[in-house]
Short mmCIF file of N, CA and C in Angstrom, two decimals:
data_model
loop_
_atom_site.label_atom_id
_atom_site.label_comp_id
_atom_site.label_asym_id
_atom_site.label_seq_id
_atom_site.Cartn_x
_atom_site.Cartn_y
_atom_site.Cartn_z
N MET A 1348 127.11 120.60 110.82
CA MET A 1348 126.46 121.88 110.98
C MET A 1348 125.60 122.21 109.76
N VAL A 1349 126.14 121.91 108.58
CA VAL A 1349 125.41 122.18 107.34
C VAL A 1349 124.15 121.32 107.28
N VAL A 1350 124.27 120.06 107.70
CA VAL A 1350 123.13 119.15 107.68
C VAL A 1350 122.03 119.67 108.60
N PHE A 1351 122.40 120.19 109.75
CA PHE A 1351 121.43 120.73 110.69
C PHE A 1351 120.71 121.94 110.09
N VAL A 1352 121.45 122.82 109.45
CA VAL A 1352 120.85 124.01 108.84
C VAL A 1352 119.87 123.60 107.74
N VAL A 1353 120.27 122.62 106.93
CA VAL A 1353 119.40 122.16 105.85
C VAL A 1353 118.13 121.54 106.43
N SER A 1354 118.25 120.76 107.49
CA SER A 1354 117.06 120.14 108.09
C SER A 1354 116.13 121.19 108.70
N VAL A 1355 116.69 122.26 109.27
CA VAL A 1355 115.85 123.33 109.82
C VAL A 1355 115.12 124.06 108.69
N ILE A 1356 115.80 124.28 107.57
CA ILE A 1356 115.17 124.94 106.43
C ILE A 1356 114.03 124.08 105.88
N ILE A 1357 114.28 122.78 105.74
CA ILE A 1357 113.23 121.89 105.25
C ILE A 1357 112.06 121.87 106.21
N ALA A 1358 112.32 121.87 107.52
CA ALA A 1358 111.23 121.87 108.51
C ALA A 1358 110.40 123.14 108.40
N SER A 1359 111.04 124.29 108.18
CA SER A 1359 110.28 125.54 108.07
C SER A 1359 109.45 125.56 106.80
N ILE A 1360 109.99 125.02 105.70
CA ILE A 1360 109.23 124.94 104.46
C ILE A 1360 108.05 123.99 104.64
N ASP A 1361 108.29 122.88 105.32
CA ASP A 1361 107.23 121.91 105.55
C ASP A 1361 106.11 122.51 106.38
N LYS A 1362 106.46 123.35 107.37
CA LYS A 1362 105.43 124.00 108.19
C LYS A 1362 104.59 124.95 107.34
N LYS A 1363 105.25 125.69 106.43
CA LYS A 1363 104.51 126.59 105.55
C LYS A 1363 103.56 125.81 104.65
N ARG A 1364 104.05 124.69 104.11
CA ARG A 1364 103.19 123.86 103.25
C ARG A 1364 102.05 123.25 104.04
N LYS A 1365 102.31 122.87 105.28
CA LYS A 1365 101.26 122.26 106.09
C LYS A 1365 100.15 123.27 106.35
N ASP A 1366 100.52 124.54 106.58
CA ASP A 1366 99.50 125.57 106.76
C ASP A 1366 98.68 125.74 105.49
N SER A 1367 99.34 125.70 104.32
CA SER A 1367 98.60 125.84 103.07
C SER A 1367 97.75 124.61 102.79
N VAL A 1368 98.20 123.43 103.25
CA VAL A 1368 97.42 122.21 103.08
C VAL A 1368 96.12 122.33 103.86
N ASN A 1369 96.20 122.78 105.10
CA ASN A 1369 94.99 122.92 105.90
C ASN A 1369 94.02 123.90 105.27
N LYS A 1370 94.54 124.99 104.71
CA LYS A 1370 93.70 125.97 104.06
C LYS A 1370 93.05 125.37 102.82
N SER A 1371 93.81 124.58 102.07
CA SER A 1371 93.27 124.01 100.84
C SER A 1371 92.24 122.93 101.14
N GLN A 1372 92.37 122.21 102.26
CA GLN A 1372 91.38 121.19 102.58
C GLN A 1372 90.05 121.84 102.93
N ILE A 1373 90.08 123.04 103.47
CA ILE A 1373 88.85 123.75 103.77
C ILE A 1373 88.12 124.09 102.48
N GLU A 1374 88.87 124.44 101.44
CA GLU A 1374 88.27 124.81 100.16
C GLU A 1374 87.84 123.60 99.35
N GLY A 1375 88.11 122.40 99.81
CA GLY A 1375 87.66 121.21 99.11
C GLY A 1375 88.72 120.53 98.27
N TYR A 1376 89.94 120.99 98.28
CA TYR A 1376 91.02 120.37 97.54
C TYR A 1376 91.86 119.55 98.51
N PHE A 1377 92.65 118.62 97.98
CA PHE A 1377 93.48 117.83 98.88
C PHE A 1377 94.79 117.45 98.21
N ILE A 1378 95.71 116.96 99.02
CA ILE A 1378 97.04 116.57 98.57
C ILE A 1378 97.29 115.14 98.99
N VAL A 1379 97.69 114.30 98.02
CA VAL A 1379 98.07 112.92 98.32
C VAL A 1379 99.58 112.96 98.54
N LYS A 1380 100.01 112.61 99.76
CA LYS A 1380 101.43 112.73 100.11
C LYS A 1380 101.84 111.57 101.01
N LYS A 1381 103.14 111.45 101.21
CA LYS A 1381 103.66 110.42 102.11
C LYS A 1381 103.17 110.69 103.53
N PRO A 1382 102.97 109.65 104.32
CA PRO A 1382 102.48 109.88 105.69
C PRO A 1382 103.50 110.59 106.57
N ASP A 1383 103.01 111.21 107.63
CA ASP A 1383 103.88 111.96 108.54
C ASP A 1383 104.87 111.07 109.27
N ALA A 1384 104.59 109.79 109.38
CA ALA A 1384 105.52 108.87 110.06
C ALA A 1384 106.88 108.85 109.34
N ILE A 1385 106.88 109.00 108.04
CA ILE A 1385 108.14 109.03 107.29
C ILE A 1385 108.94 110.27 107.66
N LYS A 1386 108.24 111.39 107.83
CA LYS A 1386 108.91 112.63 108.23
C LYS A 1386 109.54 112.46 109.62
N TYR A 1387 108.81 111.83 110.53
CA TYR A 1387 109.34 111.63 111.88
C TYR A 1387 110.53 110.67 111.88
N LEU A 1388 110.46 109.64 111.06
CA LEU A 1388 111.58 108.71 110.94
C LEU A 1388 112.81 109.42 110.39
N ALA A 1389 112.62 110.25 109.37
CA ALA A 1389 113.75 111.01 108.81
C ALA A 1389 114.31 111.97 109.85
N ASN A 1390 113.45 112.62 110.64
CA ASN A 1390 113.94 113.51 111.69
C ASN A 1390 114.76 112.74 112.72
N PHE A 1391 114.30 111.53 113.08
CA PHE A 1391 115.04 110.71 114.02
C PHE A 1391 116.42 110.36 113.46
N ILE A 1392 116.47 110.01 112.18
CA ILE A 1392 117.76 109.67 111.55
C ILE A 1392 118.69 110.88 111.56
N ILE A 1393 118.16 112.05 111.26
CA ILE A 1393 118.97 113.28 111.24
C ILE A 1393 119.51 113.57 112.64
N ILE A 1394 118.63 113.54 113.63
CA ILE A 1394 119.06 113.86 115.00
C ILE A 1394 120.06 112.83 115.51
N PHE A 1395 119.79 111.53 115.25
CA PHE A 1395 120.71 110.48 115.68
C PHE A 1395 122.08 110.66 115.03
N GLY A 1396 122.11 111.00 113.75
CA GLY A 1396 123.38 111.22 113.06
C GLY A 1396 124.14 112.41 113.61
N LEU A 1397 123.42 113.50 113.86
CA LEU A 1397 124.08 114.70 114.38
C LEU A 1397 124.59 114.49 115.80
N LEU A 1398 123.79 113.82 116.64
CA LEU A 1398 124.25 113.55 118.01
C LEU A 1398 125.45 112.59 118.02
N GLY A 1399 125.41 111.58 117.15
CA GLY A 1399 126.55 110.66 117.07
C GLY A 1399 127.81 111.38 116.60
N ALA A 1400 127.65 112.27 115.58
CA ALA A 1400 128.81 113.03 115.10
C ALA A 1400 129.33 113.96 116.19
N LEU A 1401 128.43 114.58 116.95
CA LEU A 1401 128.84 115.45 118.05
C LEU A 1401 129.58 114.66 119.13
N PHE A 1402 129.03 113.50 119.50
CA PHE A 1402 129.64 112.67 120.52
C PHE A 1402 131.06 112.24 120.10
N PHE A 1403 131.18 111.71 118.89
CA PHE A 1403 132.50 111.26 118.44
C PHE A 1403 133.43 112.44 118.13
N GLY A 1404 132.86 113.60 117.80
CA GLY A 1404 133.68 114.79 117.61
C GLY A 1404 134.31 115.24 118.92
N ILE A 1405 133.53 115.15 120.00
CA ILE A 1405 134.06 115.50 121.32
C ILE A 1405 135.17 114.52 121.72
N LEU A 1406 134.90 113.22 121.50
CA LEU A 1406 135.93 112.23 121.81
C LEU A 1406 137.18 112.42 120.95
N LEU A 1407 137.00 112.81 119.70
CA LEU A 1407 138.13 113.04 118.81
C LEU A 1407 138.93 114.25 119.25
N SER A 1408 138.24 115.29 119.73
CA SER A 1408 138.95 116.49 120.18
C SER A 1408 139.75 116.24 121.47
N LYS A 1409 139.35 115.22 122.24
CA LYS A 1409 140.09 114.87 123.46
C LYS A 1409 141.21 113.88 123.16
N HIS A 1410 141.42 113.62 121.87
CA HIS A 1410 142.51 112.75 121.40
C HIS A 1410 142.40 111.33 121.95
N THR A 1411 141.17 110.79 121.94
CA THR A 1411 140.97 109.40 122.32
C THR A 1411 141.55 108.52 121.21
N GLU A 1412 142.33 107.52 121.59
CA GLU A 1412 143.04 106.72 120.60
C GLU A 1412 142.13 105.87 119.73
N THR A 1413 141.01 105.42 120.25
CA THR A 1413 140.15 104.50 119.50
C THR A 1413 139.17 105.21 118.58
N VAL A 1414 139.14 106.53 118.59
CA VAL A 1414 138.20 107.28 117.75
C VAL A 1414 138.98 107.99 116.65
N SER A 1415 138.46 107.85 115.42
CA SER A 1415 139.09 108.53 114.29
C SER A 1415 138.06 109.45 113.62
N ILE A 1416 138.52 110.19 112.64
CA ILE A 1416 137.62 111.08 111.91
C ILE A 1416 136.57 110.29 111.14
N GLY A 1417 136.85 109.03 110.88
CA GLY A 1417 135.90 108.16 110.19
C GLY A 1417 134.60 107.99 110.97
N HIS A 1418 134.68 107.93 112.29
CA HIS A 1418 133.48 107.82 113.12
C HIS A 1418 132.57 109.03 112.91
N VAL A 1419 133.17 110.21 112.91
CA VAL A 1419 132.39 111.44 112.71
C VAL A 1419 131.79 111.45 111.32
N ASN A 1420 132.58 111.06 110.31
CA ASN A 1420 132.09 111.07 108.94
C ASN A 1420 130.93 110.11 108.73
N VAL A 1421 130.99 108.94 109.35
CA VAL A 1421 129.89 107.97 109.21
C VAL A 1421 128.59 108.55 109.76
N PHE A 1422 128.65 109.18 110.92
CA PHE A 1422 127.43 109.74 111.49
C PHE A 1422 126.93 110.96 110.72
N LEU A 1423 127.84 111.75 110.16
CA LEU A 1423 127.41 112.87 109.32
C LEU A 1423 126.75 112.35 108.04
N CYS A 1424 127.28 111.28 107.48
CA CYS A 1424 126.65 110.66 106.31
C CYS A 1424 125.27 110.11 106.67
N PHE A 1425 125.16 109.54 107.85
CA PHE A 1425 123.87 109.02 108.33
C PHE A 1425 122.85 110.16 108.40
N ALA A 1426 123.27 111.29 108.95
CA ALA A 1426 122.37 112.45 109.04
C ALA A 1426 122.02 112.97 107.66
N PHE A 1427 122.96 112.95 106.74
CA PHE A 1427 122.72 113.42 105.38
C PHE A 1427 121.71 112.52 104.67
N VAL A 1428 121.79 111.22 104.91
CA VAL A 1428 120.81 110.30 104.33
C VAL A 1428 119.42 110.62 104.85
N GLY A 1429 119.30 110.97 106.12
CA GLY A 1429 118.01 111.38 106.68
C GLY A 1429 117.47 112.62 106.01
N VAL A 1430 118.35 113.59 105.72
CA VAL A 1430 117.92 114.81 105.03
C VAL A 1430 117.44 114.47 103.62
N LEU A 1431 118.17 113.62 102.92
CA LEU A 1431 117.76 113.23 101.57
C LEU A 1431 116.43 112.50 101.58
N TYR A 1432 116.25 111.62 102.55
CA TYR A 1432 115.01 110.87 102.64
C TYR A 1432 113.83 111.79 102.93
N ARG A 1433 114.05 112.76 103.78
CA ARG A 1433 112.98 113.71 104.08
C ARG A 1433 112.67 114.56 102.86
N TRP A 1434 113.70 114.96 102.13
CA TRP A 1434 113.51 115.76 100.93
C TRP A 1434 112.75 114.95 99.88
N TYR A 1435 113.07 113.68 99.74
CA TYR A 1435 112.37 112.82 98.79
C TYR A 1435 110.89 112.69 99.17
N ALA A 1436 110.61 112.42 100.43
CA ALA A 1436 109.23 112.26 100.88
C ALA A 1436 108.45 113.55 100.75
N TYR A 1437 109.14 114.67 100.90
CA TYR A 1437 108.50 115.98 100.83
C TYR A 1437 108.13 116.33 99.39
N ASN A 1438 108.93 115.86 98.43
CA ASN A 1438 108.73 116.27 97.04
C ASN A 1438 107.92 115.30 96.20
N LYS A 1439 107.43 114.22 96.75
CA LYS A 1439 106.61 113.29 95.97
C LYS A 1439 105.17 113.43 96.44
N ARG A 1440 104.36 114.13 95.63
CA ARG A 1440 102.98 114.44 96.01
C ARG A 1440 102.09 114.49 94.78
N ILE A 1441 100.79 114.41 95.04
CA ILE A 1441 99.79 114.66 94.00
C ILE A 1441 98.85 115.73 94.55
N TYR A 1442 98.80 116.86 93.87
CA TYR A 1442 97.90 117.94 94.24
C TYR A 1442 96.62 117.77 93.43
N VAL A 1443 95.48 117.61 94.10
CA VAL A 1443 94.20 117.48 93.43
C VAL A 1443 93.45 118.79 93.63
N ASN A 1444 93.16 119.44 92.52
CA ASN A 1444 92.55 120.76 92.55
C ASN A 1444 91.33 120.73 91.64
N GLY A 1445 90.17 120.53 92.21
CA GLY A 1445 88.99 120.41 91.37
C GLY A 1445 89.07 119.13 90.56
N THR A 1446 89.19 119.26 89.24
CA THR A 1446 89.30 118.07 88.39
C THR A 1446 90.73 117.82 87.94
N SER A 1447 91.61 118.78 88.11
CA SER A 1447 92.98 118.60 87.63
C SER A 1447 93.88 118.08 88.75
N CYS A 1448 94.89 117.31 88.35
CA CYS A 1448 95.85 116.74 89.28
C CYS A 1448 97.25 117.12 88.82
N LYS A 1449 98.11 117.39 89.78
CA LYS A 1449 99.51 117.70 89.49
C LYS A 1449 100.36 116.68 90.24
N TYR A 1450 101.09 115.86 89.48
CA TYR A 1450 101.93 114.80 90.05
C TYR A 1450 103.36 115.33 90.13
N VAL A 1451 103.89 115.49 91.34
CA VAL A 1451 105.21 116.07 91.56
C VAL A 1451 106.15 114.97 92.04
N ARG A 1452 107.29 114.80 91.34
CA ARG A 1452 108.29 113.81 91.73
C ARG A 1452 109.65 114.50 91.80
N LEU A 1453 110.54 113.90 92.55
CA LEU A 1453 111.89 114.41 92.71
C LEU A 1453 112.66 114.22 91.40
N PHE A 1454 113.36 115.23 90.94
CA PHE A 1454 114.18 115.23 89.74
C PHE A 1454 113.40 114.99 88.45
N HIS A 1455 112.11 115.25 88.44
CA HIS A 1455 111.29 115.13 87.24
C HIS A 1455 110.41 116.37 87.13
N ARG A 1456 109.97 116.65 85.90
CA ARG A 1456 109.02 117.72 85.72
C ARG A 1456 107.66 117.29 86.25
N SER A 1457 106.88 118.24 86.69
CA SER A 1457 105.54 117.94 87.17
C SER A 1457 104.68 117.47 86.01
N ARG A 1458 103.80 116.52 86.31
CA ARG A 1458 102.90 115.99 85.29
C ARG A 1458 101.49 116.40 85.67
N TYR A 1459 100.77 116.98 84.72
CA TYR A 1459 99.40 117.40 84.95
C TYR A 1459 98.45 116.45 84.22
N PHE A 1460 97.37 116.08 84.90
CA PHE A 1460 96.35 115.26 84.25
C PHE A 1460 95.02 115.51 84.92
N ASP A 1461 93.97 115.15 84.22
CA ASP A 1461 92.62 115.29 84.73
C ASP A 1461 92.22 113.95 85.35
N TYR A 1462 91.72 113.95 86.57
CA TYR A 1462 91.41 112.68 87.22
C TYR A 1462 90.29 111.95 86.48
N ARG A 1463 89.51 112.68 85.68
CA ARG A 1463 88.45 112.03 84.91
C ARG A 1463 89.01 111.23 83.75
N ASP A 1464 90.30 111.46 83.41
CA ASP A 1464 90.94 110.70 82.33
C ASP A 1464 91.45 109.34 82.77
N VAL A 1465 91.46 109.08 84.08
CA VAL A 1465 91.97 107.80 84.58
C VAL A 1465 90.99 106.71 84.18
N ALA A 1466 91.49 105.74 83.38
CA ALA A 1466 90.63 104.67 82.89
C ALA A 1466 90.91 103.35 83.58
N ASP A 1467 92.09 103.21 84.18
CA ASP A 1467 92.44 101.93 84.78
C ASP A 1467 93.37 102.15 85.98
N ILE A 1468 93.19 101.34 87.00
CA ILE A 1468 94.08 101.34 88.17
C ILE A 1468 94.64 99.94 88.29
N LYS A 1469 95.98 99.81 88.16
CA LYS A 1469 96.62 98.49 88.23
C LYS A 1469 97.49 98.41 89.47
N SER A 1470 97.42 97.28 90.15
CA SER A 1470 98.23 97.05 91.34
C SER A 1470 99.63 96.63 90.92
N VAL A 1471 100.63 97.25 91.55
CA VAL A 1471 102.03 96.91 91.29
C VAL A 1471 102.62 96.50 92.63
N GLY A 1472 102.98 95.24 92.76
CA GLY A 1472 103.48 94.77 94.05
C GLY A 1472 102.35 94.71 95.05
N HIS A 1473 102.70 94.86 96.31
CA HIS A 1473 101.67 94.77 97.35
C HIS A 1473 101.28 96.11 97.93
N SER A 1474 101.98 97.19 97.59
CA SER A 1474 101.64 98.46 98.24
C SER A 1474 101.56 99.64 97.28
N ARG A 1475 101.62 99.40 95.98
CA ARG A 1475 101.57 100.51 95.03
C ARG A 1475 100.53 100.25 93.96
N VAL A 1476 99.96 101.34 93.44
CA VAL A 1476 99.05 101.25 92.30
C VAL A 1476 99.49 102.26 91.26
N LYS A 1477 99.24 101.94 90.00
CA LYS A 1477 99.54 102.85 88.90
C LYS A 1477 98.24 103.23 88.22
N PHE A 1478 98.12 104.50 87.88
CA PHE A 1478 96.95 105.01 87.18
C PHE A 1478 97.29 105.13 85.70
N TYR A 1479 96.37 104.67 84.85
CA TYR A 1479 96.53 104.74 83.40
C TYR A 1479 95.33 105.43 82.79
N ASP A 1480 95.55 106.10 81.64
CA ASP A 1480 94.44 106.72 80.93
C ASP A 1480 93.86 105.74 79.91
N ALA A 1481 92.94 106.19 79.07
CA ALA A 1481 92.24 105.30 78.14
C ALA A 1481 93.18 104.71 77.09
N SER A 1482 94.25 105.42 76.74
CA SER A 1482 95.20 104.91 75.74
C SER A 1482 96.30 104.07 76.40
N ASN A 1483 96.09 103.67 77.65
CA ASN A 1483 97.02 102.85 78.43
C ASN A 1483 98.36 103.56 78.66
N LYS A 1484 98.31 104.89 78.74
CA LYS A 1484 99.50 105.69 79.04
C LYS A 1484 99.56 105.89 80.56
N TRP A 1485 100.75 105.66 81.13
CA TRP A 1485 100.94 105.78 82.57
C TRP A 1485 100.78 107.24 83.00
N LEU A 1486 100.00 107.47 84.05
CA LEU A 1486 99.80 108.82 84.57
C LEU A 1486 100.59 109.05 85.85
N CYS A 1487 100.48 108.14 86.82
CA CYS A 1487 101.21 108.31 88.07
C CYS A 1487 101.19 107.00 88.86
N THR A 1488 102.08 106.94 89.86
CA THR A 1488 102.15 105.81 90.77
C THR A 1488 101.93 106.33 92.19
N VAL A 1489 101.10 105.63 92.94
CA VAL A 1489 100.77 106.06 94.30
C VAL A 1489 100.91 104.86 95.24
N HIS A 1490 101.50 105.10 96.39
CA HIS A 1490 101.56 104.07 97.42
C HIS A 1490 100.24 104.05 98.17
N LEU A 1491 99.81 102.87 98.55
CA LEU A 1491 98.51 102.72 99.21
C LEU A 1491 98.47 103.37 100.59
N TYR A 1492 99.63 103.53 101.23
CA TYR A 1492 99.65 104.09 102.57
C TYR A 1492 99.76 105.61 102.58
N CYS A 1493 99.73 106.25 101.44
CA CYS A 1493 99.82 107.72 101.38
C CYS A 1493 98.59 108.36 102.00
N ASP A 1494 98.79 109.54 102.60
CA ASP A 1494 97.67 110.30 103.14
C ASP A 1494 96.77 110.73 101.98
N ASN A 1495 95.47 110.61 102.17
CA ASN A 1495 94.43 111.00 101.20
C ASN A 1495 94.39 110.12 99.96
N TYR A 1496 95.05 108.96 99.98
CA TYR A 1496 94.96 108.06 98.82
C TYR A 1496 93.54 107.58 98.60
N LEU A 1497 92.85 107.23 99.68
CA LEU A 1497 91.49 106.72 99.54
C LEU A 1497 90.55 107.78 98.98
N GLU A 1498 90.78 109.06 99.35
CA GLU A 1498 89.98 110.14 98.78
C GLU A 1498 90.16 110.20 97.27
N LEU A 1499 91.41 110.09 96.82
CA LEU A 1499 91.68 110.13 95.38
C LEU A 1499 91.05 108.93 94.68
N GLU A 1500 91.20 107.74 95.25
CA GLU A 1500 90.62 106.55 94.63
C GLU A 1500 89.10 106.64 94.58
N ASN A 1501 88.47 107.11 95.66
CA ASN A 1501 87.02 107.26 95.67
C ASN A 1501 86.55 108.30 94.66
N LEU A 1502 87.34 109.36 94.51
CA LEU A 1502 87.02 110.39 93.52
C LEU A 1502 87.04 109.80 92.12
N ILE A 1503 88.08 109.01 91.83
CA ILE A 1503 88.20 108.40 90.50
C ILE A 1503 87.11 107.36 90.27
N LYS A 1504 86.88 106.49 91.25
CA LYS A 1504 85.86 105.45 91.09
C LYS A 1504 84.46 106.06 91.05
N GLY A 1505 84.26 107.15 91.78
CA GLY A 1505 82.98 107.86 91.70
C GLY A 1505 82.77 108.43 90.32
N ASN A 1506 83.82 108.91 89.70
CA ASN A 1506 83.73 109.41 88.33
C ASN A 1506 83.40 108.27 87.38
N TRP A 1507 83.98 107.08 87.62
CA TRP A 1507 83.68 105.92 86.77
C TRP A 1507 82.21 105.56 86.87
N SER A 1508 81.67 105.55 88.09
CA SER A 1508 80.26 105.18 88.23
C SER A 1508 79.37 106.23 87.60
N ASN A 1509 79.73 107.52 87.70
CA ASN A 1509 78.96 108.57 87.04
C ASN A 1509 79.02 108.41 85.53
N ASN A 1510 80.19 108.06 85.00
CA ASN A 1510 80.33 107.87 83.56
C ASN A 1510 79.50 106.68 83.10
N SER A 1511 79.47 105.59 83.87
CA SER A 1511 78.69 104.42 83.46
C SER A 1511 77.20 104.75 83.51
N LYS A 1512 76.77 105.52 84.53
CA LYS A 1512 75.37 105.94 84.58
C LYS A 1512 75.05 106.84 83.39
N LYS A 1513 75.99 107.74 83.06
CA LYS A 1513 75.78 108.64 81.94
C LYS A 1513 75.73 107.84 80.64
N ALA A 1514 76.61 106.84 80.51
CA ALA A 1514 76.61 106.02 79.30
C ALA A 1514 75.29 105.25 79.18
N LYS A 1515 74.76 104.74 80.31
CA LYS A 1515 73.47 104.06 80.27
C LYS A 1515 72.36 105.01 79.86
N LEU A 1516 72.37 106.23 80.42
CA LEU A 1516 71.36 107.21 80.06
C LEU A 1516 71.46 107.59 78.59
N ASP A 1517 72.70 107.76 78.09
CA ASP A 1517 72.90 108.10 76.68
C ASP A 1517 72.38 106.99 75.79
N SER A 1518 72.68 105.74 76.15
CA SER A 1518 72.20 104.62 75.32
C SER A 1518 70.67 104.53 75.38
N GLU A 1519 70.07 104.79 76.56
CA GLU A 1519 68.62 104.80 76.64
C GLU A 1519 68.03 105.93 75.82
N ASN A 1520 68.65 107.11 75.83
CA ASN A 1520 68.17 108.23 75.02
C ASN A 1520 68.27 107.92 73.54
N ILE A 1521 69.36 107.26 73.13
CA ILE A 1521 69.52 106.89 71.72
C ILE A 1521 68.43 105.90 71.31
N LYS A 1522 68.16 104.90 72.15
CA LYS A 1522 67.11 103.93 71.85
C LYS A 1522 65.74 104.62 71.77
N ARG A 1523 65.49 105.52 72.73
CA ARG A 1523 64.22 106.23 72.72
C ARG A 1523 64.08 107.09 71.46
N ASP A 1524 65.18 107.77 71.07
CA ASP A 1524 65.15 108.59 69.86
C ASP A 1524 64.93 107.74 68.62
N GLU A 1525 65.54 106.55 68.58
CA GLU A 1525 65.33 105.65 67.44
C GLU A 1525 63.87 105.22 67.36
N LEU A 1526 63.26 104.90 68.51
CA LEU A 1526 61.86 104.50 68.51
C LEU A 1526 60.96 105.65 68.07
N VAL A 1527 61.26 106.86 68.52
CA VAL A 1527 60.47 108.03 68.11
C VAL A 1527 60.61 108.25 66.61
N ASN A 1528 61.83 108.13 66.09
CA ASN A 1528 62.03 108.32 64.64
C ASN A 1528 61.29 107.25 63.84
N LYS A 1529 61.32 105.99 64.32
CA LYS A 1529 60.57 104.93 63.62
C LYS A 1529 59.08 105.22 63.65
N ALA A 1530 58.61 105.71 64.80
CA ALA A 1530 57.18 106.01 64.90
C ALA A 1530 56.81 107.15 63.97
N LYS A 1531 57.65 108.16 63.87
CA LYS A 1531 57.39 109.29 62.97
C LYS A 1531 57.39 108.83 61.51
N ASN A 1532 58.32 107.96 61.17
CA ASN A 1532 58.45 107.50 59.80
C ASN A 1532 57.29 106.56 59.41
N SER A 1533 56.77 105.83 60.37
CA SER A 1533 55.70 104.89 60.06
C SER A 1533 54.36 105.61 59.86
N VAL A 1534 54.19 106.76 60.50
CA VAL A 1534 52.94 107.52 60.35
C VAL A 1534 53.11 108.49 59.20
N LYS A 1535 52.27 108.33 58.17
CA LYS A 1535 52.34 109.24 57.01
C LYS A 1535 51.01 109.99 56.92
N PHE A 1536 51.12 111.23 56.65
CA PHE A 1536 49.92 112.06 56.53
C PHE A 1536 49.56 112.25 55.10
#
C-alpha cells in the first residue's frame, strides 16, 4: 500500500514537471533527461509487483499451504525497486537555461556550469559521454539516449565553432593592427 501511494505521488510530481517542461521549451530552454520509456518500464515493474503481492496476499489469506509471506514480500520488494528506479530516473537531469546549466543527480548537490565552458567531450563506454572544462575538470556525464541530448551537444559544438571563428577574427584583427602600426612607424613626418 505504501509503495502504491509513493508511486502515485511521484506520478503527480512528474506531471507537474512535465507541464513546466512544456512551458520552458516554449521559452527556448530545455531539459536533458532520461527517456520516457524508462518511466514506463518502472511503472510496469511497480504495477507487476503490486499485482503479484495482491495475488499472493489473497492466496495467503485463504491459507493455501504452498504460499508463504515470503511470496508477498518478494513482490513488494519488486515494486519498491520499480519506485526507486523511477525516482532515480526522475532526479538525474540537466536543466539548460540560456547559457547556464544545472546538473542534478540523486544524493548529490546540484552542479552549475556554463555550457560555453565545455572544452572537451569524451566518450565513456558505448552509450555515455563526459563533459570537461578547459582545466580538464569533469562537469557532467550524459547518456546518449537521453531526451534533448543532441540539442545540448549541438549547442556546445555550435559554441565551439563560434569561438573558433571569433579566434580567427581576433587573430586577423591583431595581424591587421600590427601591419597598421608598422605602416605608421615607417612613415615619418
